[in-house]
Short mmCIF file of C-alpha atoms in Angstrom, two decimals:
data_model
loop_
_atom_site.label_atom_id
_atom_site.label_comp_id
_atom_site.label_asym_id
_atom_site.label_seq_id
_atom_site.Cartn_x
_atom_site.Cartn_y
_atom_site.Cartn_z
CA UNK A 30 -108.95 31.90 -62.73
CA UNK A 31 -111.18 32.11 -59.78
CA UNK A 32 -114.84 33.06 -60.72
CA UNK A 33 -115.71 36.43 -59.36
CA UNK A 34 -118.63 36.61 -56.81
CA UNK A 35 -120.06 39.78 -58.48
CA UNK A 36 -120.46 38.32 -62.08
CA UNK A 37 -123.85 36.18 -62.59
CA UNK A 38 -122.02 32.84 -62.03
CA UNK A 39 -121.99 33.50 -58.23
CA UNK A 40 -125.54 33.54 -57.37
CA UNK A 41 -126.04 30.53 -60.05
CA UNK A 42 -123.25 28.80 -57.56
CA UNK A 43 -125.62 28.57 -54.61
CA UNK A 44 -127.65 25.30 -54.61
CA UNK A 45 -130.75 26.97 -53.05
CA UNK A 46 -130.81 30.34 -55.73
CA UNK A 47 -130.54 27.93 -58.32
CA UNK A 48 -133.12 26.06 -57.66
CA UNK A 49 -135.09 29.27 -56.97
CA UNK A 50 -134.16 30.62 -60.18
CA UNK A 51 -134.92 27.67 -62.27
CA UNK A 52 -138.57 27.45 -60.50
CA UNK A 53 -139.13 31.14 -61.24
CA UNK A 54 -137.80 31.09 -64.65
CA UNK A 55 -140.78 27.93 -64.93
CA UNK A 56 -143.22 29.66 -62.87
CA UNK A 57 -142.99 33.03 -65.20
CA UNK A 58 -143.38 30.84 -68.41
CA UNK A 59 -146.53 29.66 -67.27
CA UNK A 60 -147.53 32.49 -66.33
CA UNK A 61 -147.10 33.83 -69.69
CA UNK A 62 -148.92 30.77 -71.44
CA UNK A 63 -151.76 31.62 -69.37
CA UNK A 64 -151.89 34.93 -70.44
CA UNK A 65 -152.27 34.56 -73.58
CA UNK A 66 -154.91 31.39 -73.26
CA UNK A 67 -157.12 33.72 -70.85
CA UNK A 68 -156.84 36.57 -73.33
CA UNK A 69 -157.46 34.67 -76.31
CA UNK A 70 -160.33 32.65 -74.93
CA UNK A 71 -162.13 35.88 -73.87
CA UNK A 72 -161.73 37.24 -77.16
CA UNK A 73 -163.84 33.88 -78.42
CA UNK A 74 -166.18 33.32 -75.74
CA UNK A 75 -167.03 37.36 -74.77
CA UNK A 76 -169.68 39.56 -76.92
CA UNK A 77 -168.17 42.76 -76.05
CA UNK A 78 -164.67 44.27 -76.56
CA UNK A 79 -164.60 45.68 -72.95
CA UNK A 80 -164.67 42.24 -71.73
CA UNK A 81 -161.15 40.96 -73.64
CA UNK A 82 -159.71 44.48 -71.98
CA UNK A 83 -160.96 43.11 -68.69
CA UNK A 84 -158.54 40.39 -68.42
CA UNK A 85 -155.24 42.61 -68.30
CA UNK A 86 -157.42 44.80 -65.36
CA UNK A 87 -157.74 41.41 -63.47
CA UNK A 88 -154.28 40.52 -63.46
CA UNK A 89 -153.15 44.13 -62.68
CA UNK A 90 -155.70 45.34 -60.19
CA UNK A 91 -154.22 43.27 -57.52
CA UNK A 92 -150.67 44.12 -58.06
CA UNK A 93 -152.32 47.56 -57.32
CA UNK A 94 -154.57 46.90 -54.32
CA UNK A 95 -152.63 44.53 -52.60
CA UNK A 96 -148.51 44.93 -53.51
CA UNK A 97 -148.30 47.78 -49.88
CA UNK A 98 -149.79 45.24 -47.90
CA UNK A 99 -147.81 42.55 -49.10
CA UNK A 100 -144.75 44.37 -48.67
CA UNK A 101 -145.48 44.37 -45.40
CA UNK A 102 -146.41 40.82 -44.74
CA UNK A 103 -142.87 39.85 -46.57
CA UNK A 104 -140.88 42.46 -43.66
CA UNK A 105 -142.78 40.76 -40.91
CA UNK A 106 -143.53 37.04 -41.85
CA UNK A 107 -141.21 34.24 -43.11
CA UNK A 108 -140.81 34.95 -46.49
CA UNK A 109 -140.33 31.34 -47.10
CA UNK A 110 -143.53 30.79 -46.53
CA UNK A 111 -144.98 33.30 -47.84
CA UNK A 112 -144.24 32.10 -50.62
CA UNK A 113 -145.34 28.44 -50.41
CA UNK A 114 -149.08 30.12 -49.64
CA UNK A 115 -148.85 32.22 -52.86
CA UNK A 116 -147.43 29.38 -54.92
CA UNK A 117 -150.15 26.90 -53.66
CA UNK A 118 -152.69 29.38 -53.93
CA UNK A 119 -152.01 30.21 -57.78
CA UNK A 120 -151.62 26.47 -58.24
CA UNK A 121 -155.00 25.84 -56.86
CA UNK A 122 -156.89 28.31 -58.67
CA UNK A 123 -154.39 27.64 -62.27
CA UNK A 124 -155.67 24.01 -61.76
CA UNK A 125 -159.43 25.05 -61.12
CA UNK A 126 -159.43 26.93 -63.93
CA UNK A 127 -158.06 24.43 -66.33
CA UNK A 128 -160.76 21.88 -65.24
CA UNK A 129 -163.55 24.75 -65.95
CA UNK A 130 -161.74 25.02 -69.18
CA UNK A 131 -162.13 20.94 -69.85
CA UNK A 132 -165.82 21.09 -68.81
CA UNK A 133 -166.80 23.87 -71.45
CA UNK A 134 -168.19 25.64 -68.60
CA UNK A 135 -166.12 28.75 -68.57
CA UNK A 136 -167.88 32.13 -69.02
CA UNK A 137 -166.38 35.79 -69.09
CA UNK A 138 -167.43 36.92 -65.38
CA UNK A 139 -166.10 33.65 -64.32
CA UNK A 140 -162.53 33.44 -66.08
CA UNK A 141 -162.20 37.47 -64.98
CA UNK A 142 -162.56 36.03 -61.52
CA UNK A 143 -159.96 33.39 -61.43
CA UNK A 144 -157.69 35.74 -63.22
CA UNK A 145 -158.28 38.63 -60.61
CA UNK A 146 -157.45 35.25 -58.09
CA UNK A 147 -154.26 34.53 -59.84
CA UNK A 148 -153.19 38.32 -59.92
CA UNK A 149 -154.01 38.34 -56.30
CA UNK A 150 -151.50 35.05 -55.41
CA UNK A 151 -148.90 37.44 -57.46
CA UNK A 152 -149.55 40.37 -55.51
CA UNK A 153 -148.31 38.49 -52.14
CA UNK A 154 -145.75 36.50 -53.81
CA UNK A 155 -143.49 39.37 -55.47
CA UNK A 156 -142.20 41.15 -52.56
CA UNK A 157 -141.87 38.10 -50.68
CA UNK A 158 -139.70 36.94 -53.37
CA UNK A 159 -137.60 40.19 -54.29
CA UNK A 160 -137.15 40.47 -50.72
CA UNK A 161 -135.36 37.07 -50.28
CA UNK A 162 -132.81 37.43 -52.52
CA UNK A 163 -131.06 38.60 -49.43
CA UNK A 164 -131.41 35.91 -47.05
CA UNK A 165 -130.20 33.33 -50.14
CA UNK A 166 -126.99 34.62 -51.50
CA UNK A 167 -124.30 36.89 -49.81
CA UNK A 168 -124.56 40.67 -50.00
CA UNK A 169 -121.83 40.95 -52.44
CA UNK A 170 -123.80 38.48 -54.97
CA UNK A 171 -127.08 40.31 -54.83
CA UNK A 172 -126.71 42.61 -57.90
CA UNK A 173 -126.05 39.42 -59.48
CA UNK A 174 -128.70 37.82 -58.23
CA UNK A 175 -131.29 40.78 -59.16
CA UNK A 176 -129.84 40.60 -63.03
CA UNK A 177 -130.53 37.05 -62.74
CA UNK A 178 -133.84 37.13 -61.76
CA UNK A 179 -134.51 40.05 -64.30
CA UNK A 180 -132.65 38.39 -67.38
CA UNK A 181 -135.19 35.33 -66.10
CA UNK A 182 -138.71 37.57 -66.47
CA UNK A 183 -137.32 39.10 -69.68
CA UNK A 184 -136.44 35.23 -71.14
CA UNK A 185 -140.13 34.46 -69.92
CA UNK A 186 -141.49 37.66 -71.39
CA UNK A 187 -140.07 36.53 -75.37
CA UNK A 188 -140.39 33.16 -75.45
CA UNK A 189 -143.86 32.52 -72.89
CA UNK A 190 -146.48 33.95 -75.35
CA UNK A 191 -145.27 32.54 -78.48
CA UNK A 192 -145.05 28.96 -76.66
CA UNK A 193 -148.64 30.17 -75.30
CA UNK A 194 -150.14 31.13 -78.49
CA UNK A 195 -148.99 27.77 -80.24
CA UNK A 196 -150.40 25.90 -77.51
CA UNK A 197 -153.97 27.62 -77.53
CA UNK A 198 -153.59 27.18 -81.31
CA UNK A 199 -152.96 23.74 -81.25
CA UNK A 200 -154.82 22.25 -77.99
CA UNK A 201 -157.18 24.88 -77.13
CA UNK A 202 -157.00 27.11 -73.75
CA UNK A 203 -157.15 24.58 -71.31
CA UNK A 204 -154.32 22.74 -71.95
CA UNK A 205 -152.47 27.01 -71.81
CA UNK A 206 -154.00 26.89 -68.20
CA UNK A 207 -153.34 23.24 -67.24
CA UNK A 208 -149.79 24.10 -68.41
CA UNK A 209 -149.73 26.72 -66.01
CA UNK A 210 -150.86 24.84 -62.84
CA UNK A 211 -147.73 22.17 -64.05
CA UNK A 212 -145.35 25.38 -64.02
CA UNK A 213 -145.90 26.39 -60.37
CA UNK A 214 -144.60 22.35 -59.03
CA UNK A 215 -140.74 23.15 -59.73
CA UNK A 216 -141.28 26.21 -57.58
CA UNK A 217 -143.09 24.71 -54.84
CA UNK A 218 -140.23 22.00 -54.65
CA UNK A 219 -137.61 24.39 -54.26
CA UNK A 220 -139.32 25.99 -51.52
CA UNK A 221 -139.74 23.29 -49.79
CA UNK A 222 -136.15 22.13 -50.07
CA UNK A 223 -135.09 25.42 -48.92
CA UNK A 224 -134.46 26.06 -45.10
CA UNK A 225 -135.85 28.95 -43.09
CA UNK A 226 -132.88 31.87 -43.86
CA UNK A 227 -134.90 35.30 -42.34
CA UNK A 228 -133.25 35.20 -38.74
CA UNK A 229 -135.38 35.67 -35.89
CA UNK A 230 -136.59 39.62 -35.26
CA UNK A 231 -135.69 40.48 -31.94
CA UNK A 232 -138.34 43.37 -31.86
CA UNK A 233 -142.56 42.19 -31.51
CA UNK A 234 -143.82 41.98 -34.86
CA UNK A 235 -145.26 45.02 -36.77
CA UNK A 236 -148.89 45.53 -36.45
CA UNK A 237 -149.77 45.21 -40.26
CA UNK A 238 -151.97 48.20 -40.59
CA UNK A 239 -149.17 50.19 -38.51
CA UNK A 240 -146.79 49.11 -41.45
CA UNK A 241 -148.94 49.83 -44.15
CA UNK A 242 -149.41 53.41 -42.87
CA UNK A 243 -146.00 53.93 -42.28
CA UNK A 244 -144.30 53.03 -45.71
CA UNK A 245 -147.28 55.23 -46.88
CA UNK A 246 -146.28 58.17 -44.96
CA UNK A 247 -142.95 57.61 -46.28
CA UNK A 248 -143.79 58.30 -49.84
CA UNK A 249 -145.68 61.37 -49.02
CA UNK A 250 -142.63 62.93 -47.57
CA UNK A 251 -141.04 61.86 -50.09
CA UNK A 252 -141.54 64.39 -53.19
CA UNK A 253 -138.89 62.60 -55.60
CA UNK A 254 -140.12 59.62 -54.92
CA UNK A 255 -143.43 60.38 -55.89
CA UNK A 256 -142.72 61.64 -58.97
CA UNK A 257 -140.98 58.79 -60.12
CA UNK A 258 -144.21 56.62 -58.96
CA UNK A 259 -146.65 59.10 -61.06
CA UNK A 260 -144.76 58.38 -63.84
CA UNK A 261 -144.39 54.58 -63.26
CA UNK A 262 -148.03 54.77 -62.95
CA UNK A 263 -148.61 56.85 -66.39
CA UNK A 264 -146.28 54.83 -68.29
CA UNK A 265 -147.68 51.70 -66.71
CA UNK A 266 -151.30 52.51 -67.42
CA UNK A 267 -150.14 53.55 -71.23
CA UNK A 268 -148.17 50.09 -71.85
CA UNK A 269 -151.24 48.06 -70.21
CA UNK A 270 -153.73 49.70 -72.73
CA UNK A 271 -151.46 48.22 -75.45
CA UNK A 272 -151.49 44.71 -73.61
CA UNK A 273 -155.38 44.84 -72.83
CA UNK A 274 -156.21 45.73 -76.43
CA UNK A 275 -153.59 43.20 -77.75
CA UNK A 276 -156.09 40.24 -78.38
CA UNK A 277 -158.66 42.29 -80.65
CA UNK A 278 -155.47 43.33 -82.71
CA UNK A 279 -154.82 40.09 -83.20
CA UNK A 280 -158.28 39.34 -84.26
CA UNK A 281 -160.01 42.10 -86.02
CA UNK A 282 -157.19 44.05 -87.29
CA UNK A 283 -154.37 41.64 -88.49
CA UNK A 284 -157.35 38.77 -89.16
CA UNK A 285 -155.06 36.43 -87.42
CA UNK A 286 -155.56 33.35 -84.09
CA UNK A 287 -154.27 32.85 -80.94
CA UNK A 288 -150.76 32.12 -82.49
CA UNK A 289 -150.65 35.60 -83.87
CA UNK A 290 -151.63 37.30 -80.86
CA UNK A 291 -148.61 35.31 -78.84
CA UNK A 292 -146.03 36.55 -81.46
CA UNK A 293 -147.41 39.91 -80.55
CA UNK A 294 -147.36 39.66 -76.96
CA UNK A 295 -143.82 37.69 -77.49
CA UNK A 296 -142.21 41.27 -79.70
CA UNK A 297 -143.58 42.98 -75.99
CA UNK A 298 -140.78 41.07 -74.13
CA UNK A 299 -138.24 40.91 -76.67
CA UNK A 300 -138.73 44.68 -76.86
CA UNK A 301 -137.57 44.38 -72.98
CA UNK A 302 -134.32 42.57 -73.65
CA UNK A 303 -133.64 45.16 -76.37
CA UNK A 304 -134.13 48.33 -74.32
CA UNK A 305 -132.24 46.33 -71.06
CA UNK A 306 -129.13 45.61 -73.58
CA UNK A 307 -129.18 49.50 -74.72
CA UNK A 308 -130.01 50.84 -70.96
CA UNK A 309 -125.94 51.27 -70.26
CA UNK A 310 -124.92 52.50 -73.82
CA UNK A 311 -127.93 55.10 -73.46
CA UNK A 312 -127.29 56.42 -69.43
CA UNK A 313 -123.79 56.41 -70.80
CA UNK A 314 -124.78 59.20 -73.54
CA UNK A 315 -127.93 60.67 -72.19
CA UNK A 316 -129.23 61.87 -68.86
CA UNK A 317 -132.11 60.09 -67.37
CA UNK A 318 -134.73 62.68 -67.91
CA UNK A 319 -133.80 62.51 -71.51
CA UNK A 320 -134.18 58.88 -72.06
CA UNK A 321 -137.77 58.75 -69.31
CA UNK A 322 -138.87 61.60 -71.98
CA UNK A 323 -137.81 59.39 -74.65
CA UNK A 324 -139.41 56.56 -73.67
CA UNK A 325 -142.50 57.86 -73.53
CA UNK A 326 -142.43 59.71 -76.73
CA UNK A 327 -141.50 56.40 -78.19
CA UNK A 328 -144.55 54.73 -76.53
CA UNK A 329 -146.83 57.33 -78.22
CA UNK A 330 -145.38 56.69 -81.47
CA UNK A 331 -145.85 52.65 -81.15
CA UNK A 332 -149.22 52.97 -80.11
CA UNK A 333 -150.25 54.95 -82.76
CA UNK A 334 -148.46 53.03 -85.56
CA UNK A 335 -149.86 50.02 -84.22
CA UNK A 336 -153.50 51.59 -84.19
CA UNK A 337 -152.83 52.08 -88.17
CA UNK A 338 -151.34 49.01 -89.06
CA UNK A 339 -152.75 46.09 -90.47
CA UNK A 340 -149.81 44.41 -91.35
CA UNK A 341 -148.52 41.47 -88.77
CA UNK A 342 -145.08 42.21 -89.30
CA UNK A 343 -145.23 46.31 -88.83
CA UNK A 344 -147.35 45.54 -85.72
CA UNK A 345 -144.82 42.96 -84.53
CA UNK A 346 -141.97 45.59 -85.65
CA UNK A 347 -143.79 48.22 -83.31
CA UNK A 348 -144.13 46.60 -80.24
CA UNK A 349 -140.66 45.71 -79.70
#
Protein backbone atom coordinates (compact mmCIF):
# COMPACT_ATOMS: atom_id res chain seq x y z
CA UNK A 1 0.00 0.00 0.00
CA UNK A 2 1.29 3.43 -0.47
CA UNK A 3 2.36 5.12 2.88
CA UNK A 4 0.11 8.00 3.67
CA UNK A 5 1.76 11.51 3.93
CA UNK A 6 -0.31 12.39 7.06
CA UNK A 7 0.79 9.36 9.26
CA UNK A 8 4.34 9.89 11.11
CA UNK A 9 6.24 7.92 8.40
CA UNK A 10 6.03 10.96 6.03
CA UNK A 11 7.97 13.51 7.79
CA UNK A 12 10.51 10.54 8.91
CA UNK A 13 10.71 10.14 4.82
CA UNK A 14 12.45 13.47 4.30
CA UNK A 15 16.28 13.17 4.52
CA UNK A 16 16.68 16.68 6.06
CA UNK A 17 13.62 16.18 9.05
CA UNK A 18 15.25 13.12 9.82
CA UNK A 19 18.26 14.20 10.43
CA UNK A 20 16.68 17.12 12.34
CA UNK A 21 14.75 14.84 14.35
CA UNK A 22 17.43 12.48 15.26
CA UNK A 23 19.72 15.63 16.39
CA UNK A 24 16.85 16.95 18.50
CA UNK A 25 15.85 13.73 19.91
CA UNK A 26 20.07 13.78 20.99
CA UNK A 27 20.12 17.33 21.78
CA UNK A 28 16.94 16.92 24.34
CA UNK A 29 18.68 13.86 26.03
CA UNK A 30 21.46 15.89 26.92
CA UNK A 31 19.70 18.30 27.90
CA UNK A 32 18.02 16.19 30.34
CA UNK A 33 21.40 14.59 31.68
CA UNK A 34 22.39 17.99 32.43
CA UNK A 35 19.57 18.67 34.36
CA UNK A 36 19.79 16.42 36.60
CA UNK A 37 23.89 16.73 37.04
CA UNK A 38 23.34 20.66 37.65
CA UNK A 39 20.55 19.91 40.10
CA UNK A 40 22.20 17.26 41.88
CA UNK A 41 25.55 18.95 42.15
CA UNK A 42 23.90 22.05 43.70
CA UNK A 43 22.23 20.02 46.13
CA UNK A 44 26.06 18.81 47.22
CA UNK A 45 28.03 21.78 46.76
CA UNK A 46 25.18 24.65 48.02
CA UNK A 47 24.53 25.44 51.95
CA UNK A 48 21.12 26.61 51.45
CA UNK A 49 17.94 25.00 50.02
CA UNK A 50 17.06 28.19 48.00
CA UNK A 51 20.11 27.67 46.07
CA UNK A 52 19.13 23.84 44.62
CA UNK A 53 15.56 25.77 43.75
CA UNK A 54 17.69 28.27 41.87
CA UNK A 55 18.71 26.02 39.19
CA UNK A 56 15.10 25.28 37.70
CA UNK A 57 14.71 29.52 37.88
CA UNK A 58 17.91 29.64 35.67
CA UNK A 59 16.81 27.41 33.09
CA UNK A 60 13.25 28.90 33.04
CA UNK A 61 13.83 32.60 33.44
CA UNK A 62 15.04 32.88 29.96
CA UNK A 63 12.38 30.94 28.29
CA UNK A 64 10.44 33.82 30.03
CA UNK A 65 12.48 36.95 29.25
CA UNK A 66 13.60 36.16 26.02
CA UNK A 67 10.98 33.46 24.07
CA UNK A 68 8.82 37.20 22.45
CA UNK A 69 11.94 38.37 21.23
CA UNK A 70 13.03 35.30 19.83
CA UNK A 71 9.92 34.74 18.15
CA UNK A 72 10.62 37.52 16.42
CA UNK A 73 14.16 37.00 15.38
CA UNK A 74 12.91 33.36 13.98
CA UNK A 75 9.94 35.52 11.58
CA UNK A 76 12.64 37.83 10.40
CA UNK A 77 16.08 35.96 10.27
CA UNK A 78 17.08 32.63 8.65
CA UNK A 79 15.95 30.24 10.92
CA UNK A 80 18.67 28.01 9.80
CA UNK A 81 20.89 29.92 11.32
CA UNK A 82 19.42 30.80 14.00
CA UNK A 83 19.77 27.86 14.99
CA UNK A 84 23.46 27.05 14.33
CA UNK A 85 24.11 30.33 16.83
CA UNK A 86 21.92 28.74 19.57
CA UNK A 87 23.35 25.28 19.07
CA UNK A 88 27.01 26.61 19.16
CA UNK A 89 26.25 28.82 21.85
CA UNK A 90 24.81 25.99 24.28
CA UNK A 91 27.71 23.87 23.08
CA UNK A 92 30.17 26.42 24.14
CA UNK A 93 28.93 27.15 27.44
CA UNK A 94 27.82 22.90 28.01
CA UNK A 95 31.60 22.43 27.27
CA UNK A 96 32.79 25.35 29.66
CA UNK A 97 30.94 24.09 32.19
CA UNK A 98 32.09 20.55 32.07
CA UNK A 99 35.76 21.71 32.24
CA UNK A 100 34.77 23.91 35.52
CA UNK A 101 33.28 20.69 36.60
CA UNK A 102 36.85 18.68 35.93
CA UNK A 103 38.79 21.48 37.70
CA UNK A 104 36.72 21.25 41.07
CA UNK A 105 36.24 24.83 40.66
CA UNK A 106 32.53 25.06 40.33
CA UNK A 107 30.58 27.10 42.92
CA UNK A 108 26.70 27.79 43.22
CA UNK A 109 26.65 31.54 41.79
CA UNK A 110 28.80 30.22 39.09
CA UNK A 111 26.91 26.93 37.88
CA UNK A 112 23.45 29.26 38.28
CA UNK A 113 25.18 31.38 35.68
CA UNK A 114 26.02 28.93 33.03
CA UNK A 115 22.67 27.40 33.55
CA UNK A 116 20.80 30.84 33.15
CA UNK A 117 23.45 30.81 29.76
CA UNK A 118 22.19 27.51 28.61
CA UNK A 119 18.42 28.48 29.24
CA UNK A 120 19.19 31.58 27.34
CA UNK A 121 20.70 29.50 23.98
CA UNK A 122 17.11 27.61 24.47
CA UNK A 123 15.18 30.62 24.57
CA UNK A 124 16.43 31.63 20.84
CA UNK A 125 16.58 28.20 19.62
CA UNK A 126 12.80 26.98 20.24
CA UNK A 127 10.89 29.17 18.02
CA UNK A 128 13.46 29.08 15.51
CA UNK A 129 13.02 25.46 15.51
CA UNK A 130 9.09 25.03 15.86
CA UNK A 131 8.95 27.51 13.24
CA UNK A 132 10.90 25.44 10.62
CA UNK A 133 9.02 22.59 10.59
CA UNK A 134 7.41 24.41 7.75
CA UNK A 135 10.08 25.19 5.46
CA UNK A 136 11.31 21.20 5.88
CA UNK A 137 8.39 19.03 5.14
CA UNK A 138 5.21 19.78 3.00
CA UNK A 139 2.15 21.37 4.58
CA UNK A 140 0.23 18.25 4.53
CA UNK A 141 3.11 16.41 6.70
CA UNK A 142 3.34 19.04 9.37
CA UNK A 143 0.91 17.58 11.98
CA UNK A 144 3.09 14.73 11.54
CA UNK A 145 5.96 16.38 11.89
CA UNK A 146 4.76 18.34 15.21
CA UNK A 147 3.77 14.66 16.82
CA UNK A 148 7.16 13.74 15.87
CA UNK A 149 8.95 16.26 17.41
CA UNK A 150 6.61 16.00 20.55
CA UNK A 151 6.71 12.05 20.85
CA UNK A 152 10.77 13.06 20.62
CA UNK A 153 10.72 15.62 23.93
CA UNK A 154 8.39 13.17 25.70
CA UNK A 155 11.03 10.00 24.81
CA UNK A 156 13.76 12.55 26.14
CA UNK A 157 11.65 13.55 29.11
CA UNK A 158 11.47 9.41 30.49
CA UNK A 159 14.46 8.10 29.62
CA UNK A 160 17.09 11.55 29.94
CA UNK A 161 17.05 11.76 33.80
CA UNK A 162 17.29 8.23 34.65
CA UNK A 163 20.36 7.94 32.06
CA UNK A 164 21.39 11.36 33.90
CA UNK A 165 21.07 10.24 37.36
CA UNK A 166 23.12 6.93 36.67
CA UNK A 167 25.70 8.89 35.11
CA UNK A 168 26.16 11.52 38.04
CA UNK A 169 25.96 8.36 40.20
CA UNK A 170 28.52 6.62 38.58
CA UNK A 171 31.08 9.37 37.09
CA UNK A 172 30.21 12.37 38.95
CA UNK A 173 28.56 15.68 37.30
CA UNK A 174 31.00 16.49 34.89
CA UNK A 175 30.98 13.72 32.85
CA UNK A 176 26.41 14.64 32.98
CA UNK A 177 27.68 18.04 31.51
CA UNK A 178 30.48 16.85 29.19
CA UNK A 179 27.76 14.46 27.95
CA UNK A 180 25.76 17.28 27.17
CA UNK A 181 28.25 19.41 25.14
CA UNK A 182 28.71 15.72 23.00
CA UNK A 183 24.74 15.82 22.51
CA UNK A 184 24.53 19.21 20.74
CA UNK A 185 27.36 17.78 17.62
CA UNK A 186 24.57 15.54 15.84
CA UNK A 187 22.49 18.69 15.77
CA UNK A 188 24.98 21.03 14.59
CA UNK A 189 25.75 18.49 11.67
CA UNK A 190 22.38 18.38 10.50
CA UNK A 191 22.21 21.98 10.32
CA UNK A 192 24.87 22.33 8.51
CA UNK A 193 23.91 19.71 5.96
CA UNK A 194 20.68 21.37 5.60
CA UNK A 195 20.18 24.09 2.81
CA UNK A 196 18.68 27.53 3.34
CA UNK A 197 14.57 26.60 2.91
CA UNK A 198 12.90 30.25 4.36
CA UNK A 199 12.46 31.96 0.81
CA UNK A 200 13.46 35.38 0.44
CA UNK A 201 10.84 38.16 2.14
CA UNK A 202 9.96 40.46 -0.40
CA UNK A 203 8.95 43.17 2.26
CA UNK A 204 12.22 45.19 4.38
CA UNK A 205 12.75 43.32 7.41
CA UNK A 206 10.77 43.99 10.67
CA UNK A 207 12.31 46.38 13.00
CA UNK A 208 12.68 43.93 16.04
CA UNK A 209 11.31 46.13 18.72
CA UNK A 210 8.34 46.99 16.15
CA UNK A 211 7.70 43.12 16.21
CA UNK A 212 7.99 42.59 19.69
CA UNK A 213 5.35 45.30 20.34
CA UNK A 214 3.15 44.12 17.88
CA UNK A 215 2.67 40.31 18.78
CA UNK A 216 2.30 41.99 22.27
CA UNK A 217 -0.53 44.10 21.31
CA UNK A 218 -1.96 41.11 19.83
CA UNK A 219 -2.42 39.25 23.01
CA UNK A 220 -3.92 42.16 24.75
CA UNK A 221 -6.72 42.25 22.29
CA UNK A 222 -6.91 39.10 22.59
CA UNK A 223 -9.06 38.17 25.87
CA UNK A 224 -9.20 34.23 25.16
CA UNK A 225 -5.98 34.13 24.50
CA UNK A 226 -4.95 35.52 27.58
CA UNK A 227 -6.68 33.41 29.62
CA UNK A 228 -5.31 30.44 28.29
CA UNK A 229 -1.66 32.10 28.89
CA UNK A 230 -2.65 32.93 32.75
CA UNK A 231 -3.31 29.58 33.14
CA UNK A 232 -0.26 28.20 31.23
CA UNK A 233 1.54 30.46 33.47
CA UNK A 234 -0.22 29.13 36.87
CA UNK A 235 0.06 25.64 35.95
CA UNK A 236 3.59 26.22 34.74
CA UNK A 237 4.77 27.99 37.87
CA UNK A 238 2.91 25.02 40.04
CA UNK A 239 4.71 22.05 38.00
CA UNK A 240 8.21 24.04 38.21
CA UNK A 241 7.91 24.22 42.10
CA UNK A 242 7.69 20.40 41.96
CA UNK A 243 10.83 20.27 39.54
CA UNK A 244 12.87 22.98 41.61
CA UNK A 245 12.22 21.17 44.88
CA UNK A 246 12.83 17.73 43.20
CA UNK A 247 16.58 17.36 44.26
CA UNK A 248 16.02 17.95 48.18
CA UNK A 249 13.24 15.17 47.83
CA UNK A 250 15.58 13.09 46.65
CA UNK A 251 17.95 13.86 49.37
CA UNK A 252 16.37 14.67 52.63
CA UNK A 253 13.12 13.05 52.29
CA UNK A 254 13.52 9.65 50.44
CA UNK A 255 17.46 9.54 51.88
CA UNK A 256 18.38 8.60 48.42
CA UNK A 257 21.55 9.99 45.45
CA UNK A 258 21.59 11.39 42.31
CA UNK A 259 20.19 8.07 40.81
CA UNK A 260 17.07 8.48 42.84
CA UNK A 261 16.45 11.92 42.02
CA UNK A 262 16.71 10.93 38.01
CA UNK A 263 14.04 8.17 38.51
CA UNK A 264 12.03 10.98 39.94
CA UNK A 265 12.56 13.47 37.40
CA UNK A 266 12.28 10.36 34.77
CA UNK A 267 8.20 9.39 36.42
CA UNK A 268 7.85 13.56 35.38
CA UNK A 269 8.15 12.61 31.65
CA UNK A 270 6.69 9.33 31.65
CA UNK A 271 3.75 11.04 33.37
CA UNK A 272 3.76 13.13 29.89
CA UNK A 273 3.49 10.13 27.59
CA UNK A 274 0.68 8.87 29.86
CA UNK A 275 -1.52 11.97 29.87
CA UNK A 276 -0.53 12.49 25.75
CA UNK A 277 -1.83 8.68 25.18
CA UNK A 278 -5.18 9.52 27.29
CA UNK A 279 -5.51 13.28 25.76
CA UNK A 280 -7.97 11.79 22.76
CA UNK A 281 -9.88 9.16 24.91
CA UNK A 282 -10.43 12.13 27.51
CA UNK A 283 -11.50 15.30 24.82
CA UNK A 284 -13.49 12.41 23.45
CA UNK A 285 -15.56 12.12 26.89
CA UNK A 286 -15.00 15.42 28.54
CA UNK A 287 -14.99 19.05 27.55
CA UNK A 288 -11.82 20.93 27.82
CA UNK A 289 -12.66 23.03 30.78
CA UNK A 290 -13.36 19.84 32.54
CA UNK A 291 -10.15 18.11 31.95
CA UNK A 292 -7.87 21.98 32.39
CA UNK A 293 -9.93 21.83 35.87
CA UNK A 294 -8.89 18.37 36.24
CA UNK A 295 -5.57 18.75 35.68
CA UNK A 296 -5.00 21.06 38.04
CA UNK A 297 -6.91 19.47 40.78
CA UNK A 298 -4.76 16.50 40.04
CA UNK A 299 -1.57 18.65 40.35
CA UNK A 300 -2.71 19.74 43.86
CA UNK A 301 -3.25 16.31 44.90
CA UNK A 302 0.43 15.09 43.62
CA UNK A 303 2.05 17.79 45.24
CA UNK A 304 0.69 17.25 48.37
CA UNK A 305 1.08 13.43 48.44
CA UNK A 306 4.49 13.89 47.44
CA UNK A 307 5.10 16.52 50.33
CA UNK A 308 3.96 13.46 52.75
CA UNK A 309 5.66 10.72 51.34
CA UNK A 310 8.73 9.21 52.23
CA UNK A 311 8.50 6.28 50.33
CA UNK A 312 10.53 6.23 46.74
CA UNK A 313 8.03 4.31 45.10
CA UNK A 314 4.70 6.47 46.27
CA UNK A 315 6.77 9.55 45.29
CA UNK A 316 7.72 7.98 41.96
CA UNK A 317 3.87 6.74 41.74
CA UNK A 318 2.85 10.54 42.24
CA UNK A 319 4.70 12.28 39.84
CA UNK A 320 3.64 10.44 36.90
Amino acid sequence: LPMSKSSLSGPLSSPAFRLLWLGGVISNLGTMVQTVGAGWLMATIATSNDMVAFVQAATTLPIMLFSIPSGAIADSYERRRVLLVAQVFMMAVAIGLAAVAVAGQVTPWLLLALTFLLGCGTALHTPSWQASVGDIVPRDQIAGAVTLNSMGLNMTRSVGPALGGFIVASAGAAAAFAFNALSFVPMVSALLKMPAAQPKALLPRENLSRAVWAGLRYVSMSPNLMIVILRGFAFGASATAILALLPLVARDTLQGGALVYGVLLGAFGIGAILGGLANAGLRARFGSEAIVAGSFLGMAASAALIASSNSIWLTTLFLL
